[in-house]
PDB file of C-alpha atoms in Angstrom:
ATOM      1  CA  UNK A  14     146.185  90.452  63.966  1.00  0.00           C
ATOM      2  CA  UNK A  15     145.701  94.176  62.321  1.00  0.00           C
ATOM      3  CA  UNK A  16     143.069  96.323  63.924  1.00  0.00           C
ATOM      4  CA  UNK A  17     139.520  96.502  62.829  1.00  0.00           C
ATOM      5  CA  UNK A  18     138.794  99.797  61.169  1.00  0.00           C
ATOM      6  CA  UNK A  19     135.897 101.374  61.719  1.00  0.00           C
ATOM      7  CA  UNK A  20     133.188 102.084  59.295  1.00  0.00           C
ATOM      8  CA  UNK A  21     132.194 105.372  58.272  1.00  0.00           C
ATOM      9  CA  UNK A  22     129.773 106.958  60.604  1.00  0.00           C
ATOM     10  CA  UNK A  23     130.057 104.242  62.979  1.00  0.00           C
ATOM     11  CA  UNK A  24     130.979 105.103  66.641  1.00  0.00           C
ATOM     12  CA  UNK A  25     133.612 103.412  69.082  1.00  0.00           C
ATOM     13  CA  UNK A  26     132.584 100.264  70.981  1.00  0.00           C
ATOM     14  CA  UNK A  27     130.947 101.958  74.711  1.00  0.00           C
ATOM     15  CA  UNK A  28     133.074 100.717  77.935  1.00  0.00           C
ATOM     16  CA  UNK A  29     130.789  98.058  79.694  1.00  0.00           C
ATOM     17  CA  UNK A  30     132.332  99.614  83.116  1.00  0.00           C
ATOM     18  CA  UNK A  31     130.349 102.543  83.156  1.00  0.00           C
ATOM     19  CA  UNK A  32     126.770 101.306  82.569  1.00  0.00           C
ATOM     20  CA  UNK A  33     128.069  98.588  85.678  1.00  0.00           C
ATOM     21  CA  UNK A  34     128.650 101.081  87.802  1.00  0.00           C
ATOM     22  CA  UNK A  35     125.624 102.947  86.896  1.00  0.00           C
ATOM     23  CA  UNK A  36     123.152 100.228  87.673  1.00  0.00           C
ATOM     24  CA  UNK A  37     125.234  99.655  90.962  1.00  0.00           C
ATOM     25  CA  UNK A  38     124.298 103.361  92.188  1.00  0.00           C
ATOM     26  CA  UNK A  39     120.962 102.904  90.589  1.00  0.00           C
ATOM     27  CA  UNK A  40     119.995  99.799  92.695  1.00  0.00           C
ATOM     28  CA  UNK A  41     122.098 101.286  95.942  1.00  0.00           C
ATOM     29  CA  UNK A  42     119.814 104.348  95.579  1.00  0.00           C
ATOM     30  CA  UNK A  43     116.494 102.521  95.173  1.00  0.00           C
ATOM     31  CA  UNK A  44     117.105 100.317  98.347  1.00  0.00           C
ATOM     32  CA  UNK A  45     117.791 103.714  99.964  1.00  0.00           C
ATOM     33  CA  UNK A  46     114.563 104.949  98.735  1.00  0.00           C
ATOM     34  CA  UNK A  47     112.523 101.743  99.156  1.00  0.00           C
ATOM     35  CA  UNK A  48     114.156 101.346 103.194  1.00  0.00           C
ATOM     36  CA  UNK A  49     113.241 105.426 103.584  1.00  0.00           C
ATOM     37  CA  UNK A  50     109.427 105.162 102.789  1.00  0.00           C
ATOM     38  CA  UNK A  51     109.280 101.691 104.596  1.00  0.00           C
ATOM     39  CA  UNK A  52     111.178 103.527 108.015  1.00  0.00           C
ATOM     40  CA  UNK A  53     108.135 106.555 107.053  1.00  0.00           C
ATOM     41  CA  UNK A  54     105.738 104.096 107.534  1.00  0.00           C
ATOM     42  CA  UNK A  55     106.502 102.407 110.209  1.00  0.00           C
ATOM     43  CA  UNK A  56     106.887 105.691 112.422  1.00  0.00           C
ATOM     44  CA  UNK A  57     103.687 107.028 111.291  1.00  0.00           C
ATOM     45  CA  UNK A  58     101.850 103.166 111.914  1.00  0.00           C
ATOM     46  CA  UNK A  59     103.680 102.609 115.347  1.00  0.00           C
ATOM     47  CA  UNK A  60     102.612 106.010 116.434  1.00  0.00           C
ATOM     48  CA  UNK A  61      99.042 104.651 115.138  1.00  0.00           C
ATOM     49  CA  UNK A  62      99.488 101.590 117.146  1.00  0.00           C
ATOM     50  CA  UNK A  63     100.962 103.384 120.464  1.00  0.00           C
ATOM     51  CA  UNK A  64      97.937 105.642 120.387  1.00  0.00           C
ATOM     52  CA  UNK A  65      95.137 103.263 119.127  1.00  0.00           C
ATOM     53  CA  UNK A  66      93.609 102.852 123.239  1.00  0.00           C
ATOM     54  CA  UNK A  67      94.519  98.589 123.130  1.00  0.00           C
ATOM     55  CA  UNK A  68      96.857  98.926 126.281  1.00  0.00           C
ATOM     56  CA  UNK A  69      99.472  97.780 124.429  1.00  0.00           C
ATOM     57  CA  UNK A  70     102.762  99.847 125.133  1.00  0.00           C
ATOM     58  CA  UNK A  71     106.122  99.933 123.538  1.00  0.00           C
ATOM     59  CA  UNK A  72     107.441  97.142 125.214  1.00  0.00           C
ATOM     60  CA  UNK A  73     104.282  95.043 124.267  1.00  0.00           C
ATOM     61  CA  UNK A  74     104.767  96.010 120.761  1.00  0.00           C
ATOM     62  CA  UNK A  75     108.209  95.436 120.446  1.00  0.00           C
ATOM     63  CA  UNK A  76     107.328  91.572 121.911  1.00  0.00           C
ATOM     64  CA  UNK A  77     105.098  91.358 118.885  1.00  0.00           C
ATOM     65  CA  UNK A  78     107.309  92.574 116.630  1.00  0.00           C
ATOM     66  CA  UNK A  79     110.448  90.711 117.298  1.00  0.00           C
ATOM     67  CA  UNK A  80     108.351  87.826 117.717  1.00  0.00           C
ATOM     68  CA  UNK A  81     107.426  87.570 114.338  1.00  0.00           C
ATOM     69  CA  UNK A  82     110.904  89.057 112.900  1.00  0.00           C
ATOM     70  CA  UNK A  83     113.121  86.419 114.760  1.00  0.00           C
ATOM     71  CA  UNK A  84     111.086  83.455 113.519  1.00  0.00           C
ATOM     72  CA  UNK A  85     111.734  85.378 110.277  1.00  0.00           C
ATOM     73  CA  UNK A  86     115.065  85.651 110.295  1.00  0.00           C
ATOM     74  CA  UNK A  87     115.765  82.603 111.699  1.00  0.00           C
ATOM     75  CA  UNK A  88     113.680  80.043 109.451  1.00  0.00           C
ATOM     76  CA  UNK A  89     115.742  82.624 106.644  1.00  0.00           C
ATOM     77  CA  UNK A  90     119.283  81.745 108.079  1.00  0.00           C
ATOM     78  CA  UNK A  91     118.412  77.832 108.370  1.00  0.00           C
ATOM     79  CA  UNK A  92     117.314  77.336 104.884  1.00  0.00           C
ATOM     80  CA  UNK A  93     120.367  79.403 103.266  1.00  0.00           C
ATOM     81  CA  UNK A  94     123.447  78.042 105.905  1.00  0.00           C
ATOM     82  CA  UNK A  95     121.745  75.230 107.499  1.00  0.00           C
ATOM     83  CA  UNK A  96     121.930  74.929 111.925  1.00  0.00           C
ATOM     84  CA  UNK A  97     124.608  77.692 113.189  1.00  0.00           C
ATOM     85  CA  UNK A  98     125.604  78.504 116.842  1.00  0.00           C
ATOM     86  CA  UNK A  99     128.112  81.434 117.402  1.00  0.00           C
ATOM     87  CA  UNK A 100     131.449  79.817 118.968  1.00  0.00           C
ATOM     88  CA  UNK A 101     131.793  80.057 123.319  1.00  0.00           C
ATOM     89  CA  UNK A 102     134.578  82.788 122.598  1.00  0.00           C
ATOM     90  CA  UNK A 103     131.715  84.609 120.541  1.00  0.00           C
ATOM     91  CA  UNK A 104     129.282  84.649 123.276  1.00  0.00           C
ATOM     92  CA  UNK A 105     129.887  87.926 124.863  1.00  0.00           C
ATOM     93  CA  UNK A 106     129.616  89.805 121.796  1.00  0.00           C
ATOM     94  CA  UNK A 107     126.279  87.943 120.464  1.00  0.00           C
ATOM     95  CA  UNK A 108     124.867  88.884 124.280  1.00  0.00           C
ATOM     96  CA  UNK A 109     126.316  92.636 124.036  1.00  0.00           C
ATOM     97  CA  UNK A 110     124.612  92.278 120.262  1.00  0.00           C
ATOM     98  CA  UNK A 111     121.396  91.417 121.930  1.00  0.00           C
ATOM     99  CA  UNK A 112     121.447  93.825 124.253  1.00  0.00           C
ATOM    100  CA  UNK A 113     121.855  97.038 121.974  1.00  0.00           C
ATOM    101  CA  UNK A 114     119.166  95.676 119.703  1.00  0.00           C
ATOM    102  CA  UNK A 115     116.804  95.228 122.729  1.00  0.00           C
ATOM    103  CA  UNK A 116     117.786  99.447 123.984  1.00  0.00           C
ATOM    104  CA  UNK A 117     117.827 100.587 120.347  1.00  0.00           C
ATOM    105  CA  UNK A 118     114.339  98.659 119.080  1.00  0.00           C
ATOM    106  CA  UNK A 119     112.296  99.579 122.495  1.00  0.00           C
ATOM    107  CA  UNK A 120     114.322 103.232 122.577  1.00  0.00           C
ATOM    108  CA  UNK A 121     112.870 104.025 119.535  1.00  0.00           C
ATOM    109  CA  UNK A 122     109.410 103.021 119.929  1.00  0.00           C
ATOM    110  CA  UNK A 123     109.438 105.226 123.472  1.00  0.00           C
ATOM    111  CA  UNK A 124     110.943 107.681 121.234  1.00  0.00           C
ATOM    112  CA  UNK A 125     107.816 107.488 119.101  1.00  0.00           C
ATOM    113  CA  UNK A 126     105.293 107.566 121.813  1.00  0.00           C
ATOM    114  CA  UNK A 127     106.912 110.603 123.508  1.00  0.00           C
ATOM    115  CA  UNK A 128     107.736 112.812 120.962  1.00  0.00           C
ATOM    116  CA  UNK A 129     106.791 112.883 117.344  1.00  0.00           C
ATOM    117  CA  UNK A 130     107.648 110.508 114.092  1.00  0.00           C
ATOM    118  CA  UNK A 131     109.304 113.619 112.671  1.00  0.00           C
ATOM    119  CA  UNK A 132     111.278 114.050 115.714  1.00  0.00           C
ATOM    120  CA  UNK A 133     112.282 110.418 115.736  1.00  0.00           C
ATOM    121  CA  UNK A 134     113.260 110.648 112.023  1.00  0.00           C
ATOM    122  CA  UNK A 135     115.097 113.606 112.532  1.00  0.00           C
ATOM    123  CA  UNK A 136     117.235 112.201 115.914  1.00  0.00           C
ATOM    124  CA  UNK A 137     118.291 109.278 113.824  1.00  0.00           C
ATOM    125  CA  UNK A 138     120.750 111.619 112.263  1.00  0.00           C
ATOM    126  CA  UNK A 139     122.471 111.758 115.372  1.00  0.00           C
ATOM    127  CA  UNK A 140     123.603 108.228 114.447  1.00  0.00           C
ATOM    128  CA  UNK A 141     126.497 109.137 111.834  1.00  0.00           C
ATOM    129  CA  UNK A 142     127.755 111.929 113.356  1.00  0.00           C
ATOM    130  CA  UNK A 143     127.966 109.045 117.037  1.00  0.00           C
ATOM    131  CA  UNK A 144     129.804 106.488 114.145  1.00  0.00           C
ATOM    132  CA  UNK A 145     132.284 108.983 112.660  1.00  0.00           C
ATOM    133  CA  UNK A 146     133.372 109.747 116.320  1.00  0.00           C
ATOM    134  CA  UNK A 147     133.603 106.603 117.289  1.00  0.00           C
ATOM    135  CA  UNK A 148     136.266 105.864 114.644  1.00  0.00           C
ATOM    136  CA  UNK A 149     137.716 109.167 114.651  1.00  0.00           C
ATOM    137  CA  UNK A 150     138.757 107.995 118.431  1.00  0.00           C
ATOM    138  CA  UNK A 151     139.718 105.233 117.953  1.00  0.00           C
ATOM    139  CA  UNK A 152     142.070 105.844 114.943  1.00  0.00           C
ATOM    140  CA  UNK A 153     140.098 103.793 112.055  1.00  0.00           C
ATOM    141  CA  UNK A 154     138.898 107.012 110.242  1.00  0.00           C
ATOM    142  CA  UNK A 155     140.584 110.717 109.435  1.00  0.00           C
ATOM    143  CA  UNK A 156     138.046 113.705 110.124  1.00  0.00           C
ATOM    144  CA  UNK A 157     138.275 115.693 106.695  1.00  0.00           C
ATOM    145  CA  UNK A 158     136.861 118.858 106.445  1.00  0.00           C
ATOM    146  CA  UNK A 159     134.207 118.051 104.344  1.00  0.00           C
ATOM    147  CA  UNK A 160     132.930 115.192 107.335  1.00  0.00           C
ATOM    148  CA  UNK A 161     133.481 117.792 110.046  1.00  0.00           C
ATOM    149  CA  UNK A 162     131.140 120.020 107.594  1.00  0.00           C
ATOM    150  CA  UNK A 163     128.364 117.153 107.020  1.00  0.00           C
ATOM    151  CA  UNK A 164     128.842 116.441 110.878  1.00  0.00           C
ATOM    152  CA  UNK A 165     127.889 120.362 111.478  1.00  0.00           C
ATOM    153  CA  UNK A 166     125.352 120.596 109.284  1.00  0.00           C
ATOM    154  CA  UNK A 167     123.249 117.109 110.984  1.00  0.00           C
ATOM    155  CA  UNK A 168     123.733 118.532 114.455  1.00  0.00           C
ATOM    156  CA  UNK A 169     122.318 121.751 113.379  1.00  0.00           C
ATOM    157  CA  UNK A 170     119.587 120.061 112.031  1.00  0.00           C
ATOM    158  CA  UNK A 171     118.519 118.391 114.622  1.00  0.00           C
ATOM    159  CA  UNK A 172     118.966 121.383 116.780  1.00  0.00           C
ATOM    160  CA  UNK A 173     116.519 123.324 115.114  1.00  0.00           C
ATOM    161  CA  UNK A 174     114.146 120.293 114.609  1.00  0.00           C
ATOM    162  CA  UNK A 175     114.163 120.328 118.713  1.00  0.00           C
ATOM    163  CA  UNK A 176     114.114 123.535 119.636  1.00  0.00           C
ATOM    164  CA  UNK A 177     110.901 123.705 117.164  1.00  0.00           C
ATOM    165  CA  UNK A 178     109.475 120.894 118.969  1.00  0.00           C
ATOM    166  CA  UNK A 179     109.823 122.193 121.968  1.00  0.00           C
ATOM    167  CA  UNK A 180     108.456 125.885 120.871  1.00  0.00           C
ATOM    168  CA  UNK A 181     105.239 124.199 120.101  1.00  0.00           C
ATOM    169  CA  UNK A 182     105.396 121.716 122.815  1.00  0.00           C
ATOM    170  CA  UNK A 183     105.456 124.776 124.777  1.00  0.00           C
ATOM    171  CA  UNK A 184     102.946 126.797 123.353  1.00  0.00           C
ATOM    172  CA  UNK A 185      99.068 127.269 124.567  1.00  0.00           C
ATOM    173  CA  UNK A 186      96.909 124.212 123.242  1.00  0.00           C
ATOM    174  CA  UNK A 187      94.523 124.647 120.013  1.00  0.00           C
ATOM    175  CA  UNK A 188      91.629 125.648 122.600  1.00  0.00           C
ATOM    176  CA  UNK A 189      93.390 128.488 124.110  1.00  0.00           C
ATOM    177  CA  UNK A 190      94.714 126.290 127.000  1.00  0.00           C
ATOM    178  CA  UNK A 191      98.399 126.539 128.506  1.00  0.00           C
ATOM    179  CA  UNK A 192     100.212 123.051 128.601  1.00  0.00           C
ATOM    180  CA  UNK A 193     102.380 124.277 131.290  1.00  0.00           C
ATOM    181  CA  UNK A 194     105.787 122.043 131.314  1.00  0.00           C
ATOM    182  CA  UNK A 195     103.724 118.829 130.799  1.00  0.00           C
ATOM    183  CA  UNK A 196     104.630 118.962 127.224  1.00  0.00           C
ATOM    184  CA  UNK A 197     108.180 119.974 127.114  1.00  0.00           C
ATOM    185  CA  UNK A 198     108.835 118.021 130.126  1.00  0.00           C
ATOM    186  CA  UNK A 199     107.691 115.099 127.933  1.00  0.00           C
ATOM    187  CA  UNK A 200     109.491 116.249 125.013  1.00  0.00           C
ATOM    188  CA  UNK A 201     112.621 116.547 126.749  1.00  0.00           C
ATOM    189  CA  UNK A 202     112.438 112.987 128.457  1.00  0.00           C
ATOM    190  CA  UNK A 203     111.979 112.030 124.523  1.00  0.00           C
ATOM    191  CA  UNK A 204     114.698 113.147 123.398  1.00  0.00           C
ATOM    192  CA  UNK A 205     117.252 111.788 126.352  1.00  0.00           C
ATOM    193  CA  UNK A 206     115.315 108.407 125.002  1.00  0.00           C
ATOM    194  CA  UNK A 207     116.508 108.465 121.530  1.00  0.00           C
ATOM    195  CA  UNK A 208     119.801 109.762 122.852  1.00  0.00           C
ATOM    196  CA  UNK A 209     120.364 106.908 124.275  1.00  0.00           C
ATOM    197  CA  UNK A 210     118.700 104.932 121.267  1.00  0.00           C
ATOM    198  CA  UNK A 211     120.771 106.246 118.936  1.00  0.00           C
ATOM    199  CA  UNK A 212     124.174 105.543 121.308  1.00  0.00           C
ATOM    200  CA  UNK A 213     122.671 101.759 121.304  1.00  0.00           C
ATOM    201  CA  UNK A 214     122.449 101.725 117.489  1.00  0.00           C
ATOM    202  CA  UNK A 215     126.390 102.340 117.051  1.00  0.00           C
ATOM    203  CA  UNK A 216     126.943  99.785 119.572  1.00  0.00           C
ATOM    204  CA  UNK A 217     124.917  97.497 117.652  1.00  0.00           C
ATOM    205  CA  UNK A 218     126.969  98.173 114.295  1.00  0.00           C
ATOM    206  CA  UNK A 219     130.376  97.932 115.257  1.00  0.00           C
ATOM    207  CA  UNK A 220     129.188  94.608 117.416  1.00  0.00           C
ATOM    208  CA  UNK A 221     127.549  92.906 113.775  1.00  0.00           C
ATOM    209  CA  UNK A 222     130.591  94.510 112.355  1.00  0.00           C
ATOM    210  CA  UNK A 223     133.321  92.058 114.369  1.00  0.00           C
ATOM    211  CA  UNK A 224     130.490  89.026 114.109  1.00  0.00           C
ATOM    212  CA  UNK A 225     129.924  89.600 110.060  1.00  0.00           C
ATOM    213  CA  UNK A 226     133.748  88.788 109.534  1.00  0.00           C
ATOM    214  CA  UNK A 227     133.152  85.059 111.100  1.00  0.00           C
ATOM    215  CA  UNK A 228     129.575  84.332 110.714  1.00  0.00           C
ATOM    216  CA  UNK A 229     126.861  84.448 107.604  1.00  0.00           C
ATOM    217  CA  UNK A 230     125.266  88.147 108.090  1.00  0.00           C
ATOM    218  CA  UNK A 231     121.731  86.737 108.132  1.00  0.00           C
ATOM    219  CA  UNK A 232     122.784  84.633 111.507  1.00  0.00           C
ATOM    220  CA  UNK A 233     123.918  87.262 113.064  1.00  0.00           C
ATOM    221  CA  UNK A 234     120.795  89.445 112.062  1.00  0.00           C
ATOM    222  CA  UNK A 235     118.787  85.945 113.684  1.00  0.00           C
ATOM    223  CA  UNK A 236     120.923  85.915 116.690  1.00  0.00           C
ATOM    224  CA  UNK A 237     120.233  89.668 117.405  1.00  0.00           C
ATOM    225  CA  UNK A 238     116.434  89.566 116.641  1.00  0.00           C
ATOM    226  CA  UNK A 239     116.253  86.248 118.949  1.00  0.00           C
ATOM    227  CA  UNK A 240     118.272  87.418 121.747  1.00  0.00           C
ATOM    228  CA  UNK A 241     115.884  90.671 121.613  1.00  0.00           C
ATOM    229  CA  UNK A 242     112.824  88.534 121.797  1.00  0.00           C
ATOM    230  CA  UNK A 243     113.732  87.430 125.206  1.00  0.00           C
ATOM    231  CA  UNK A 244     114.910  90.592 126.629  1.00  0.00           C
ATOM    232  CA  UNK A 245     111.323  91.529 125.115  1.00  0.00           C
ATOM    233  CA  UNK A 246     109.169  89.304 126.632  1.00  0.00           C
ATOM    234  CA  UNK A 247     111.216  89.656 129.929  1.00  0.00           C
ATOM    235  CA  UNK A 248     110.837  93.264 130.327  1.00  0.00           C
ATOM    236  CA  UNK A 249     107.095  92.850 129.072  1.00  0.00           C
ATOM    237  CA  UNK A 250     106.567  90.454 132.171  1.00  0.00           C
ATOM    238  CA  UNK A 251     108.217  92.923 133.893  1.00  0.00           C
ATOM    239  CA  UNK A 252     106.224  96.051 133.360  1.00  0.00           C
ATOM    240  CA  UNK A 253     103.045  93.627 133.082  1.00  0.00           C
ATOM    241  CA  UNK A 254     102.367  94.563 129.790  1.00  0.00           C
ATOM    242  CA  UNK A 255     102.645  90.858 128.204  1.00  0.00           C
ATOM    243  CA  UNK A 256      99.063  90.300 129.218  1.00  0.00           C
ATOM    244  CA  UNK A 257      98.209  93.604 126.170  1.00  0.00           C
ATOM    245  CA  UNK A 258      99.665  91.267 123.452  1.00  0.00           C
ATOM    246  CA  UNK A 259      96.755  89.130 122.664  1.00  0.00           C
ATOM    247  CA  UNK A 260      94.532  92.018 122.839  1.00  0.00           C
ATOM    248  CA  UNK A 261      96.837  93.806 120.455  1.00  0.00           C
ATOM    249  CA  UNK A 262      96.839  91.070 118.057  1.00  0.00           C
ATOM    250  CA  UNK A 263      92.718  90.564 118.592  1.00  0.00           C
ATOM    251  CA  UNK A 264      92.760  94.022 116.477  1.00  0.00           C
ATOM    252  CA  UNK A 265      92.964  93.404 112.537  1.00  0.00           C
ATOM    253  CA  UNK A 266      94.726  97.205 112.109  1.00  0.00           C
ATOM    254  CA  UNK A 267      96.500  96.660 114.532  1.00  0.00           C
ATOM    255  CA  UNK A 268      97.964  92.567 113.764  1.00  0.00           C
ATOM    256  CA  UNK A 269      98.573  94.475 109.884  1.00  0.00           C
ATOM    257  CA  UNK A 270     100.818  97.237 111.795  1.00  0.00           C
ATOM    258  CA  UNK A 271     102.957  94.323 113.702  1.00  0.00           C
ATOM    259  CA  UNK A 272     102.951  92.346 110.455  1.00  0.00           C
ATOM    260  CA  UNK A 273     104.348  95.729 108.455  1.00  0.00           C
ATOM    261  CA  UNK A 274     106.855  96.714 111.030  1.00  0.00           C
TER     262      UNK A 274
END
């Protein structure tokens, strides 16, 4: 069949591959946005909630959270794959699964309490650089130049961002008084806290990473957030702090914090 010629002062058909790919990076970058200023907010409300005089610590927060985000996720996972239990050989890592969601959720909320939600924010960084280490050990990823740069540039970030921290944790109070070490002694215990939450958080990705290749992703998401609840409600019966949930919830600001996070 000959060609079609074009008309005069008509243009070439556009390739439908670019515009695709556009609206691909487009949506990518708007979830990144949209899970960014949801993340903002729930630093700045948790700190709200940690500090709001109910009684209700991290530990009782993160009982009302996962609560509420398990029965979530599960009633989710039932109505889009039906019933689902991970297989006996699966076990270990589902419990190892739990287990880093239950360090990494109440790490961060101590985290919060202790330090700042800047500070928090700013730790999380440590989280890529812990990934790209991981793999660069173990042989699944090649260090390039430009990811040793990016790697240099987060951990002096975060340098700075604590040693400023700890500058004014450091410094005489707004009425003239010296803090002593109270407040970098807190500070520092902060920051050994998101240490290890951070450390938890790549030990909860490369565990949903082997379970994601067997199972639906939104039962393994339910099987996380449900083993969490009970390690939750365990170490809130623990630390006695179970008995600050319904007083938590009593609160209306409070019960719209737990519902946001």
């Amino acid at each position: 069949e000959p060609e079609k010629m074009l008309q005069p002062g008509s243009s070439p058909p556009a390739c439908n591959t670019q515009p695709r790919c556009d609206r691909r990076l487009c949506r990518g970058l708007t979830a990144a946005v949209t899970a960014a200023v949801l993340m903002a907010g729930y630093l700045v409300l948790g700190k709200l909630f940690l500090g709001s005089g109910s009684g209700a610590g991290p530990t009782a927060f993160l009982v009302c959270r996962q609560v509420l985000a398990s029965g979530l996720l599960v009633a989710g996972a039932l109505a889009l794959h039906g019933p689902q239990l991970p297989r006996r050989a699966d076990m270990p890592s589902v419990q190892r699964l739990g287990l880093y969601n239950f360090i990494n959720a109440l790490g961060f909320l101590w985290g919060v309490q202790l330090t700042t939600p800047f500070v928090t924010s700013v730790a999380q960084l440590a989280i890529p650089v812990l990934v790209l280490a991981h793999a660069a050990c173990c042989g699944r990823q090649r260090v390039t130049l430009f990811k040793a740069a990016g790697v240099l540039v987060l951990v002096a970030g975060c340098a700075l961002v604590a040693a400023g921290a700890h500058s004014a944790a450091a410094a005489p109070s707004a009425v003239g008084r010296p803090r002593g070490h109270h407040g970098s002694a807190r500070l520092l215990l902060g920051l050994a806290v998101l240490a290890v939450q951070c450390s938890s958080f790549v030990g909860l990705l490369l565990e949903q990473e082997r379970l994601v290749r067997s199972y639906p992703v939104s039962w393994v998401l339910a099987w996380a957030y449900a083993s969490c609840t009970l390690l939750s409600c365990a170490a809130a019966a623990a630390d006695g702090s179970l008995g600050a949930v319904g007083a938590a919830l009593a609160s209306p600001r409070d019960a719209a914090i737990v519902a946001y996070s």
